[in-house]
Structures are given as C-alpha cells and as structure tokens.
Tab-separated table of C-alpha atoms in Angstrom:
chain	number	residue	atom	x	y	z
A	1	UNK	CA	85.131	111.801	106.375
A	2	UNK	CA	85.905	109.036	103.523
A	3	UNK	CA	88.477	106.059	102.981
A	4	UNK	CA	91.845	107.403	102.185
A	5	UNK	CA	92.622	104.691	99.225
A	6	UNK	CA	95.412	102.835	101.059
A	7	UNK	CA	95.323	98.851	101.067
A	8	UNK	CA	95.708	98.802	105.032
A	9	UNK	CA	92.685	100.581	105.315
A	10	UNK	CA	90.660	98.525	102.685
A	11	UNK	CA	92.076	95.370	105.196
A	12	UNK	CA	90.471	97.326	108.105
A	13	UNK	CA	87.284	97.944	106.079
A	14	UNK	CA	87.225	94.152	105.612
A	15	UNK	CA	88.117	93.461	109.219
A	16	UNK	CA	85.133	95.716	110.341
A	17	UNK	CA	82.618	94.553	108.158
A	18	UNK	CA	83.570	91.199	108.669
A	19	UNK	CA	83.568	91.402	111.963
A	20	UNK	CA	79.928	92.910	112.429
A	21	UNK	CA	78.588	90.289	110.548
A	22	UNK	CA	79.920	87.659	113.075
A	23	UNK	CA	78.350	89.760	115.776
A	24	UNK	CA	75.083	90.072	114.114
A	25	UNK	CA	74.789	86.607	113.820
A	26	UNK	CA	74.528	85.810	117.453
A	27	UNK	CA	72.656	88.731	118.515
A	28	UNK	CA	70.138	87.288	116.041
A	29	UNK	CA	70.180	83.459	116.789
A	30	UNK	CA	70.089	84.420	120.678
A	31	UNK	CA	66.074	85.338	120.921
A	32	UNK	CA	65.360	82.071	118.701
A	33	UNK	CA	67.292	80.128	120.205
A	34	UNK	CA	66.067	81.483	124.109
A	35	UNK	CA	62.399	79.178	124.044
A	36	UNK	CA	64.845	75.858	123.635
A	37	UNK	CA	67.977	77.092	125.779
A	38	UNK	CA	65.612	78.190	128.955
A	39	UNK	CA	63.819	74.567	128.980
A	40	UNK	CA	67.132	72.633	128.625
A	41	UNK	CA	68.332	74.816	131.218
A	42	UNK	CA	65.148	75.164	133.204
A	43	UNK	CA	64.493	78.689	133.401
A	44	UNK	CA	61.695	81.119	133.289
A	45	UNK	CA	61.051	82.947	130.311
A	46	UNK	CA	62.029	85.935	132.267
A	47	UNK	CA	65.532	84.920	132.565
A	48	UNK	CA	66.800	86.087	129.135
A	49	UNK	CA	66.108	89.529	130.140
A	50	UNK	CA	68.424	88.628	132.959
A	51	UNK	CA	71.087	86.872	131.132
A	52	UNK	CA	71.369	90.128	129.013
A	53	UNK	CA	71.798	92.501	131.888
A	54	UNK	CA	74.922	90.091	133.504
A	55	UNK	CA	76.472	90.395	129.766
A	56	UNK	CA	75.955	94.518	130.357
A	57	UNK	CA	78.241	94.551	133.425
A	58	UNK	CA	81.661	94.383	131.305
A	59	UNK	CA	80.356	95.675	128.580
A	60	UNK	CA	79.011	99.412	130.928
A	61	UNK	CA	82.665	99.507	132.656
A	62	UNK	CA	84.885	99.194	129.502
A	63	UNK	CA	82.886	101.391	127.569
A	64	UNK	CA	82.668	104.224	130.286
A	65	UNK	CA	86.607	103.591	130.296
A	66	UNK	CA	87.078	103.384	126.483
A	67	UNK	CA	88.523	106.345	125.657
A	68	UNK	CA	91.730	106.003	127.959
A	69	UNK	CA	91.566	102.001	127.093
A	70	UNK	CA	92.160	102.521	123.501
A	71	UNK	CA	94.897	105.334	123.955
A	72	UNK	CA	97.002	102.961	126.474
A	73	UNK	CA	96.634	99.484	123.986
A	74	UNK	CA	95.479	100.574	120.908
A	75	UNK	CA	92.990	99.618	118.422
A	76	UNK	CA	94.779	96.248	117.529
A	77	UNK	CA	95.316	95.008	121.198
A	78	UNK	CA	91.952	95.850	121.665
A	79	UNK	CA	89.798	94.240	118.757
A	80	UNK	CA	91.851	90.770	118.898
A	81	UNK	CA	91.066	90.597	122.716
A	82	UNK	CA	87.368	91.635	122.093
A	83	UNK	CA	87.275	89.077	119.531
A	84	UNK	CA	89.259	85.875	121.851
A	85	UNK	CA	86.952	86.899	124.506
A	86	UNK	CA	83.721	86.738	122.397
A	87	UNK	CA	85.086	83.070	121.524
A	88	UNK	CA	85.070	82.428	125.459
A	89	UNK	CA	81.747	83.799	126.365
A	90	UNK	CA	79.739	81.687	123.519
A	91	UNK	CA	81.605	78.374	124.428
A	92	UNK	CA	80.590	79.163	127.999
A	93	UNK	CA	76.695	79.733	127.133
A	94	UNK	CA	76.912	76.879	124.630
A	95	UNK	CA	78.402	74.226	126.293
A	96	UNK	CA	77.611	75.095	129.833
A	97	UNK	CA	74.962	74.444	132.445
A	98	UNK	CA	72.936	78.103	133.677
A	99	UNK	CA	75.649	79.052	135.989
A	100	UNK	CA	78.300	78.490	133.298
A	101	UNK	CA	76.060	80.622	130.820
A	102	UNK	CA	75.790	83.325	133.352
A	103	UNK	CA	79.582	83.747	133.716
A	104	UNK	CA	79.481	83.514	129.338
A	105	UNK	CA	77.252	86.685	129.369
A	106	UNK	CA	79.142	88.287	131.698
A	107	UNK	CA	82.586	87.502	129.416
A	108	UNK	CA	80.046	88.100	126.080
A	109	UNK	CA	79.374	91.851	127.825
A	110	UNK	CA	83.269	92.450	127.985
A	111	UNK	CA	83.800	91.170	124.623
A	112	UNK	CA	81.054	93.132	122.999
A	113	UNK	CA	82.755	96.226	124.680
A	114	UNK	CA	86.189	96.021	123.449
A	115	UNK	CA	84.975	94.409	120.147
A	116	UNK	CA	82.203	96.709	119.138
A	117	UNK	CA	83.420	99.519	120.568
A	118	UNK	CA	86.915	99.618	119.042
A	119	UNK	CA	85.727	99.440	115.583
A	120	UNK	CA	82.837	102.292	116.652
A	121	UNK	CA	85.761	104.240	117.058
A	122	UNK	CA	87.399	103.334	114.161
A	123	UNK	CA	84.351	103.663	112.548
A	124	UNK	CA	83.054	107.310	113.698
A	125	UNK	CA	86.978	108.763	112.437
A	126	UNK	CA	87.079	107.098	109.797
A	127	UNK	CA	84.138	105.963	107.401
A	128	UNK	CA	81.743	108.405	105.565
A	129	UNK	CA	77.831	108.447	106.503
A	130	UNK	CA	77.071	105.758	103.584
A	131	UNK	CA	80.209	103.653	105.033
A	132	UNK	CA	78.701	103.361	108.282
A	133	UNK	CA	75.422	102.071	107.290
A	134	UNK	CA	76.775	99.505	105.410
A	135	UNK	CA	78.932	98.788	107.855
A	136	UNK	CA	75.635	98.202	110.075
A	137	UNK	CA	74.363	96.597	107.525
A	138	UNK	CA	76.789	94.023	107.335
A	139	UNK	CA	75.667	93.464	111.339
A	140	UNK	CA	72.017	93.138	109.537
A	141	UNK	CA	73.168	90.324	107.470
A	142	UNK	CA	74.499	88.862	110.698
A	143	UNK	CA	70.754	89.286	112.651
A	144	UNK	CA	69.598	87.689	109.473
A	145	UNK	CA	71.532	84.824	109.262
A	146	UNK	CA	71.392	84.081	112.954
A	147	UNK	CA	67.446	82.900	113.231
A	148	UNK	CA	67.296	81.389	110.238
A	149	UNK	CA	70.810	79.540	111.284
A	150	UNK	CA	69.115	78.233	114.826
A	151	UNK	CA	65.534	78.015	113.307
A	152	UNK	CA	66.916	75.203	110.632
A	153	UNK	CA	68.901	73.479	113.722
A	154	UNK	CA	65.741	73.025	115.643
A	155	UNK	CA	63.039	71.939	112.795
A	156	UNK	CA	66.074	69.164	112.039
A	157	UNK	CA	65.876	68.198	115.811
A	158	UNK	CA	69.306	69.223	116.393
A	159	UNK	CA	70.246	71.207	119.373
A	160	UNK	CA	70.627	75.213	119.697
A	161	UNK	CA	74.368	74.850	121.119
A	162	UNK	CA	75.594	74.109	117.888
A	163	UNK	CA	74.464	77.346	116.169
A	164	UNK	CA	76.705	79.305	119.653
A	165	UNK	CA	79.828	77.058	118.754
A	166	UNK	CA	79.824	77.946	115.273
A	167	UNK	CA	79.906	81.556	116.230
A	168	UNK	CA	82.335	80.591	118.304
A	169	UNK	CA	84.484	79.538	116.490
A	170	UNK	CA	84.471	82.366	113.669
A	171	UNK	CA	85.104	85.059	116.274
A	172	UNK	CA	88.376	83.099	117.208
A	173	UNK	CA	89.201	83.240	113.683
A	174	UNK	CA	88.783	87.354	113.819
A	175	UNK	CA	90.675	87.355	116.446
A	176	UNK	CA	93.723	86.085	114.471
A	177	UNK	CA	93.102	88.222	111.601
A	178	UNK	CA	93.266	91.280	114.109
A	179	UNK	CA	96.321	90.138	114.944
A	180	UNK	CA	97.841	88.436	112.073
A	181	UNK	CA	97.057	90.793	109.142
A	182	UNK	CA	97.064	94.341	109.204
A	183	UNK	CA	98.092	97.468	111.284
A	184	UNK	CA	95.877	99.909	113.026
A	185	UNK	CA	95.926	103.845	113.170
A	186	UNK	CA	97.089	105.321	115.885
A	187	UNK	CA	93.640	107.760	117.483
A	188	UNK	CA	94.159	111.423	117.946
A	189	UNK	CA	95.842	112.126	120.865
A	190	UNK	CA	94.134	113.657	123.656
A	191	UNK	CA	95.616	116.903	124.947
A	192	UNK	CA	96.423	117.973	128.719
A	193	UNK	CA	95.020	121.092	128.003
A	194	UNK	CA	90.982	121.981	129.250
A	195	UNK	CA	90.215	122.840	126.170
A	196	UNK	CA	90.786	119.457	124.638
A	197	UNK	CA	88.890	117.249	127.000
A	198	UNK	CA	85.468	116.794	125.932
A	199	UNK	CA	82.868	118.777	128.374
A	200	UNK	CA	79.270	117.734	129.246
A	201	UNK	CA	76.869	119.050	127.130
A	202	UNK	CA	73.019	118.960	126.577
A	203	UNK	CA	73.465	117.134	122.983
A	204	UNK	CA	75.977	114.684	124.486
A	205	UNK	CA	73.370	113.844	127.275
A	206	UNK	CA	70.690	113.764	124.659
A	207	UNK	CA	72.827	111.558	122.284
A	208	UNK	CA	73.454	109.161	124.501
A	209	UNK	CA	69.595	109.272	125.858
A	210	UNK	CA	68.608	108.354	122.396
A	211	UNK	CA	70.849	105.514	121.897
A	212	UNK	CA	69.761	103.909	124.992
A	213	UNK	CA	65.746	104.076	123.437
A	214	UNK	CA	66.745	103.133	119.920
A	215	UNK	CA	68.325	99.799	121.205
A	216	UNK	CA	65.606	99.196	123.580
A	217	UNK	CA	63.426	98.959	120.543
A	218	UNK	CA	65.252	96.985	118.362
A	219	UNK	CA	66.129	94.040	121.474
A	220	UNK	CA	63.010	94.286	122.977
A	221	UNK	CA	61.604	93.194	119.682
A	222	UNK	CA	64.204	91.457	118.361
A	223	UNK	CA	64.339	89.117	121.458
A	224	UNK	CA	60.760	88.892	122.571
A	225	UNK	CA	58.804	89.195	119.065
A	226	UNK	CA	59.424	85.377	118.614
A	227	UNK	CA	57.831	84.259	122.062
A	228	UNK	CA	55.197	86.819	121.216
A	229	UNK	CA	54.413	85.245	118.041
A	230	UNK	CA	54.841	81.459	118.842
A	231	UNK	CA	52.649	82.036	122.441
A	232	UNK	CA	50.706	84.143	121.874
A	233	UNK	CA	49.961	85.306	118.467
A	234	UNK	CA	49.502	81.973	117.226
A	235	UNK	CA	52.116	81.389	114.750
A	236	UNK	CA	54.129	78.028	114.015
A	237	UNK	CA	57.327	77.484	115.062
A	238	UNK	CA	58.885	77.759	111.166
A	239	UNK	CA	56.710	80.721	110.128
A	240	UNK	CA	57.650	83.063	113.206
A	241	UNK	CA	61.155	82.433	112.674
A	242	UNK	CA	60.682	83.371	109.273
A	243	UNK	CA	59.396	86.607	110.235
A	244	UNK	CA	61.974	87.244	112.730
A	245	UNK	CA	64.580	86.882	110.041
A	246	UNK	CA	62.356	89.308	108.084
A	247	UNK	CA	62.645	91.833	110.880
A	248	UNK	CA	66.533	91.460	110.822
A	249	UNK	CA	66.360	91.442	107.051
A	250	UNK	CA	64.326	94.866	107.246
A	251	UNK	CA	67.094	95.987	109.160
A	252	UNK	CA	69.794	94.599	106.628
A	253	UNK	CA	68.134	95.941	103.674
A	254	UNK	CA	67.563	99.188	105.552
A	255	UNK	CA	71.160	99.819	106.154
A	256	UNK	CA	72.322	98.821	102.653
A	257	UNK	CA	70.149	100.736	101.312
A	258	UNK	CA	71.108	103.986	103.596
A	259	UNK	CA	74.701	103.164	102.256
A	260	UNK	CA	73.412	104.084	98.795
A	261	UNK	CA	71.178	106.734	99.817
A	262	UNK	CA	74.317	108.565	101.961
A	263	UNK	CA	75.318	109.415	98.428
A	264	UNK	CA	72.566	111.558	97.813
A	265	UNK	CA	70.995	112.514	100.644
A	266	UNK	CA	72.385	113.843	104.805
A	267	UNK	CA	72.393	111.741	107.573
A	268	UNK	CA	70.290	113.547	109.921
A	269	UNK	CA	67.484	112.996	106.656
A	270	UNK	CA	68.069	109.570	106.639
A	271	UNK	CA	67.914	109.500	110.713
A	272	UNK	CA	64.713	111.589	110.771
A	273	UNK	CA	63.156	109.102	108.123
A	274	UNK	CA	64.055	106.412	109.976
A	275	UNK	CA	62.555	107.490	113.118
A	276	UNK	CA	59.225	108.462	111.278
A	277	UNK	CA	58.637	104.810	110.082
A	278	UNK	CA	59.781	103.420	113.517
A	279	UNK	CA	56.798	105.090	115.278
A	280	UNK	CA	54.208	104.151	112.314
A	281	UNK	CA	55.520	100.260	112.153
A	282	UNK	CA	55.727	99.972	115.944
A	283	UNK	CA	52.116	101.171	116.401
A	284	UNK	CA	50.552	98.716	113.346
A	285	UNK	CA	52.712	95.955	115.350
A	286	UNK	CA	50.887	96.946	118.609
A	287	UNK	CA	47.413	98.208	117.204
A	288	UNK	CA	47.234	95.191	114.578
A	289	UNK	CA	48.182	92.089	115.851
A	290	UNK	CA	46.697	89.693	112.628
A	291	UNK	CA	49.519	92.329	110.288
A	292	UNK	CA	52.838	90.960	112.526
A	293	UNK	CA	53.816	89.738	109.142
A	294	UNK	CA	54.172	93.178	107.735
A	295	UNK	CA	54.564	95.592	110.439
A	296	UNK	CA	57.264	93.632	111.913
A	297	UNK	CA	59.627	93.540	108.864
A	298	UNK	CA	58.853	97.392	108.532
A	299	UNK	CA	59.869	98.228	111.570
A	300	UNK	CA	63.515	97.193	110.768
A	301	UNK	CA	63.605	98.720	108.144
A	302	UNK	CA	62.747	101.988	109.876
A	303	UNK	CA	65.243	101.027	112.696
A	304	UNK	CA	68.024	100.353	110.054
A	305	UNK	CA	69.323	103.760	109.705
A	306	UNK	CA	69.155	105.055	113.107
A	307	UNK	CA	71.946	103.729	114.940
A	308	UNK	CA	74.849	104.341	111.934
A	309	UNK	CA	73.328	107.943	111.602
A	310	UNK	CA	73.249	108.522	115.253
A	311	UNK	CA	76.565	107.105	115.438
A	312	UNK	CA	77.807	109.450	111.968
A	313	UNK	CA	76.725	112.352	113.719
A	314	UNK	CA	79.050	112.057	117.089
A	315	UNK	CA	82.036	113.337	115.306
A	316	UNK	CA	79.819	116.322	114.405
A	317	UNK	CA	79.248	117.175	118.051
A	318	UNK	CA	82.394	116.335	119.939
A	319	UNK	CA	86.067	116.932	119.153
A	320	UNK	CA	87.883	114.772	117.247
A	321	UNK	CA	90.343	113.976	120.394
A	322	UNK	CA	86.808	113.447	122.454
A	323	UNK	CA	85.111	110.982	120.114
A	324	UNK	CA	86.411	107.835	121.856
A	325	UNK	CA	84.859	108.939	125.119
A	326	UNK	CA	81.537	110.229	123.194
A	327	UNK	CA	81.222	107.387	121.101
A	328	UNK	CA	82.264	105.354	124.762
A	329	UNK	CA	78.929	106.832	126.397
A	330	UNK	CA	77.046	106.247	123.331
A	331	UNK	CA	77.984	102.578	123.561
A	332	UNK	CA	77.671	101.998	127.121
A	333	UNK	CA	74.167	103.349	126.678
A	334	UNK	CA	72.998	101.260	123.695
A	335	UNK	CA	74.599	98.161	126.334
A	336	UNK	CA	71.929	99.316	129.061
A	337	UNK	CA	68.972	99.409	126.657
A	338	UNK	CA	69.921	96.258	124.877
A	339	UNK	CA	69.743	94.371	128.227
A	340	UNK	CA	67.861	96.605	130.728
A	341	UNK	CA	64.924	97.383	128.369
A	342	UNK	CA	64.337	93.673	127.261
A	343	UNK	CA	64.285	92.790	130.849
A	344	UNK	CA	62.301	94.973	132.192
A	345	UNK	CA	59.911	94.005	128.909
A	346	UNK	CA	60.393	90.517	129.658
A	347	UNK	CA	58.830	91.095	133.436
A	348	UNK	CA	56.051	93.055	132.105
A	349	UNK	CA	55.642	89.752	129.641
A	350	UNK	CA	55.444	87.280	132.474
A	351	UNK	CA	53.106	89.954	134.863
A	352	UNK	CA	50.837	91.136	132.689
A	353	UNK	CA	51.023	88.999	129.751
A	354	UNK	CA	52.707	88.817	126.086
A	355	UNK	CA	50.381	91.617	124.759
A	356	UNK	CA	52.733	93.882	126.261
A	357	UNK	CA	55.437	93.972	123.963
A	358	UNK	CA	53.514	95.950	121.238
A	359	UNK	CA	52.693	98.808	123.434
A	360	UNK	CA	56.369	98.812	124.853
A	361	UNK	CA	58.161	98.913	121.590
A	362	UNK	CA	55.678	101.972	120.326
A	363	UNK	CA	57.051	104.019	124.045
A	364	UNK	CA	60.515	103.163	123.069
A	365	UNK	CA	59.795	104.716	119.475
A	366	UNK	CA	57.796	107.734	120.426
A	367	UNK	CA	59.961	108.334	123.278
A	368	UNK	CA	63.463	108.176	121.235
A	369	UNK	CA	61.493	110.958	118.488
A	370	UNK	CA	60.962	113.459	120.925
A	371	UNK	CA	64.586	113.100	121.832
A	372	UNK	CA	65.138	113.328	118.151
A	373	UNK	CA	63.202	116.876	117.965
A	374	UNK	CA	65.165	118.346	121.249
A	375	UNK	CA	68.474	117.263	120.210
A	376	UNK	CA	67.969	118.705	116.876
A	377	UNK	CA	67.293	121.865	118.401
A	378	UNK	CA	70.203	121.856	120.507
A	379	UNK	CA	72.340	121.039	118.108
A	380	UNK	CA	74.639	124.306	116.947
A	381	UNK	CA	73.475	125.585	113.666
A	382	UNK	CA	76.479	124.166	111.461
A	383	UNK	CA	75.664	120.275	112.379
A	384	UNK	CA	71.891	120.056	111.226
C-alpha cells in the first residue's frame, strides 16, 4: 500500500521518520558509550548485556499486548506516551547511579514498546515497501549519528551522560508533536467473529523466529564490535568509533538505498539480497580479523534491508484486522534478540574471550537464512 496524498498523513510521515531517527540515535551512542558508563558505574563488561534484557521486560509485555493496546487508546495516546516515557528512561540511565539506570532500562523497554511499535503498525498499513526502508533508514541516520555524537564527547574529555540527555530531551519534544500536531487513523477494527482473529500459523512462527536472529545480529555487533575492536583487535579509541559509525552508516545507506530500489524491484528480492551479503560480511568479519574495516561496514549494509522487508511482508501474511498482533509478535521478538542475544554474546565475551563475537554474529546470519528458505516455502503461492 502507498501514501494517500493528504497533509495529515505527510505530518505522520514526518512524525515517523522523525521519530526513528531520535531512536536510532541512542541505540547507536549506547555500545560507545558502554566502555565509559560501566567504569563510572563500576560494572563488568558483562553488564550491558544485562542492562538490555531489564529494558526487554516492558518492552515483551506491551508488545505481546499491542494489538488490544492500540484498539483501546489509539495510535496518538500511544506514541506521545512511548515518546514521554523514552524521555524518563534516558534521564534515569544518564543522570543516575547503576540502580537508577537499571530502573531507566526497564522504563526505556516500555517506551521502545509503545513508541516503536505504534508507528510499526502505522507503518505495516500504511507505507509502501520503498516507504518502509526509508523509514528504517531514517533509524540508520540515527545509529549513525549516535557514536559519532558520544565518540566526539569523550576524545573532548567530556562525559557520556550528556550525549543520553540530549536524546532526552528530543524525545520529549516528539512527544508534544504527537500530541500537539496532527490526528491519527483509527486501525481496522477487529471482528468478534473466528474468522477475523488471526490464527497460529507456521509463517507467523517462522516470521517472528527470523526477527528474533536478524536483531541478534545487528546488537550483538552493533554493541560489542566496539569493545572487540578497542580490546582486542587493536584499534584506537577514535578509529573504532569511526568504524562503528561506518557499520550504522552501512545500515543507513542500505535502507535509503532499498527505498529507491522498492521502485524497481520486490521486497522479498531485496530481503533475499540482504540476507546473502549478511552471511558473506559476517564470515570476512569472523574469518579476517586485520579487514574489520571493510567487512564491518558491509555487513550493515547487508542488514539494512532485512528488517523493513521482513516487516513489509507481515501485511502479506496476516489479515489486515490481525496485523497489530502479528506485527506485536514480530516486535516482541526483535526485543528478545536485541537484549537476550547480546547478553548471552557478552558472557561468551567475558568466558571465552572477545574472539567470540565473529563466530556468533556468522550463527545469527546463517541461522536467520535457513529461516529465510523455510518461510519462503511456506509462504502461500500469491505472497512470494
């Protein structure tokens, strides 16, 4: 489905885009700024992985809920609390002692869930393939902006809580333009009837399998690859904060480039090239340790596409009336592997040491593929 050419929806296009960018720019500055925040703190390097599965608690329950959330307050009520509550999570990490930044992830993971998952929503009714990835991409921009953001603060000797504040801040802003300046659609109502609830299926189970893997990949890199680098690849502070920002920008120019591409060519061709270039840049990361600088960048711009395609493709697979529960499960699963997986990665990091995170990334990749492959051949004949 496109834009119907209506200024309310060019102000919720706006919103939305806007609004990923904000996001993107903490989920970015959080891995760079984890070496500093952990020894102010006095924590193990361990304990990011465990900051990101307390944010995962509110963020799992509202998004197994969302569905009947968003038909009993709406999209508005919904994206200007997500936003509010985003505001009070990051003033909590970034002004707080550990406890205090424990509670913030916790608040974070309920923010994240009404936030993101309102406008996924939105997104999956509303936007054409090519839409979504730039909306994504504007979420790149964010991931982008985020190291190189907390990466200048600390080569100026200033302190990593002012790059959370300044997030801060903007999502309180968002959450007064969600209120303040426009009106949302109303979702498609759910009927009473069997027929219109949506039913388990092997694709839905599959789906949401393969958003948990894809996000595993991108945090466990994304939030580890700079530790990697700095401790044990050898790189300088500066230059592997550069080449974090390069694997955000990969992902950026990935998913603004997919917008253009959705013109001419189908989503599940732009998923199954992403996939193929995930796998290839996650093995040279693993295999080829002296090449970080190019196979790290590459793999985000394989990941790029994945998650707006995957995303695309829900309303292919579920009814219309069912896609805020699909899209729900989707979410709540990406939540699990964006904390659970870079946990879990971050214990194998402190066991067995930091050469672990190549080989992890490359099972995340080569598992979500084969998902790739059985879902495609579950999928009825008029969705491929």
């Amino acid at each position: 489905m496109s834009y119907k050419p209506a200024t309310s929806t060019g102000a919720r296009a706006a919103f939305s885009f806007t609004s990923f960018l904000v996001i993107g720019i903490f989920d970015g500055a959080l891995g760079v700024a984890w070496p500093s925040m952990r020894a102010e703190l006095h924590q193990p390097l361990s304990a990011l992985g465990l900051l990101l599965v307390y944010s995962t608690v509110g963020f799992l329950l509202l998004n197994l809920g969302l569905g009947r959330l968003l038909d009993w307050i709406g999209l508005r009520t919904t994206t200007a609390a997500g936003a509010f509550l985003y505001t009070v999570g990051l003033l909590l990490m970034g002004l707080g002692n550990w406890p205090l930044a424990v509670l913030g992830a916790v608040v974070w993971g309920i923010a994240a869930g009404l936030l993101n998952g309102a406008i996924n929503v939105y997104s999956t009714l509303r936007m054409s393939g090519g839409a979504m990835q730039l909306l994504h991409g504007c979420w790149g921009i964010g991931t982008l902006l985020g190291p190189l953001l907390v990466t200048g603060l600390l080569v100026t000797h200033h302190s990593w809580r002012i790059a959370l504040v300044v997030v801060a801040l903007l999502t309180a802003l968002l959450g007064v333009w969600a209120l303040a300046a426009m009106r949302w659609p109303a979702l498609p109502h759910r009927p009473d009837e069997q027929g219109g609830r949506l039913r388990p299926s092997v694709p839905l189970a599959l789906g949401v399998l393969a958003f948990f893997l894809y996000t595993g990949a991108e945090w466990a890199a994304g939030q580890w690859s700079f530790t990697v680098l700095t401790q044990g690849r050898g790189y300088a502070t500066a230059t592997a904060g550069l080449l974090v920002s390069l694997y955000w920008t990969g992902l950026t120019a990935g998913r603004l480039a997919g917008g253009a591409a959705g013109l001419r060519l189908s989503t599940p061709v732009l998923l199954l090239s992403g996939i193929s270039l995930t796998v290839l840049a996650s093995g040279l990361f693993w295999w080829l340790p002296a090449w970080s600088a190019v196979s790290l960048p590459l793999l985000g711009l394989g990941l790029a596409p994945i998650f707006p395609a995957m995303m695309t493709l829900t309303s292919q697979r579920v009814p219309a009336a069912g896609v805020g529960t699909a899209v729900g499960l989707q979410t709540a699963s990406s939540g699990l592997g964006s904390s659970v997986a870079p946990a879990v990665v971050g214990l194998g990091l402190q066991r067995f040491g930091l050469y672990l995170l190549g080989p992890s990334i490359f099972a995340f990749a080569l598992a979500l593929a084969t998902v790739s492959v059985l879902l495609e051949r579950r999928s009825p004949e008029g969705h491929r």
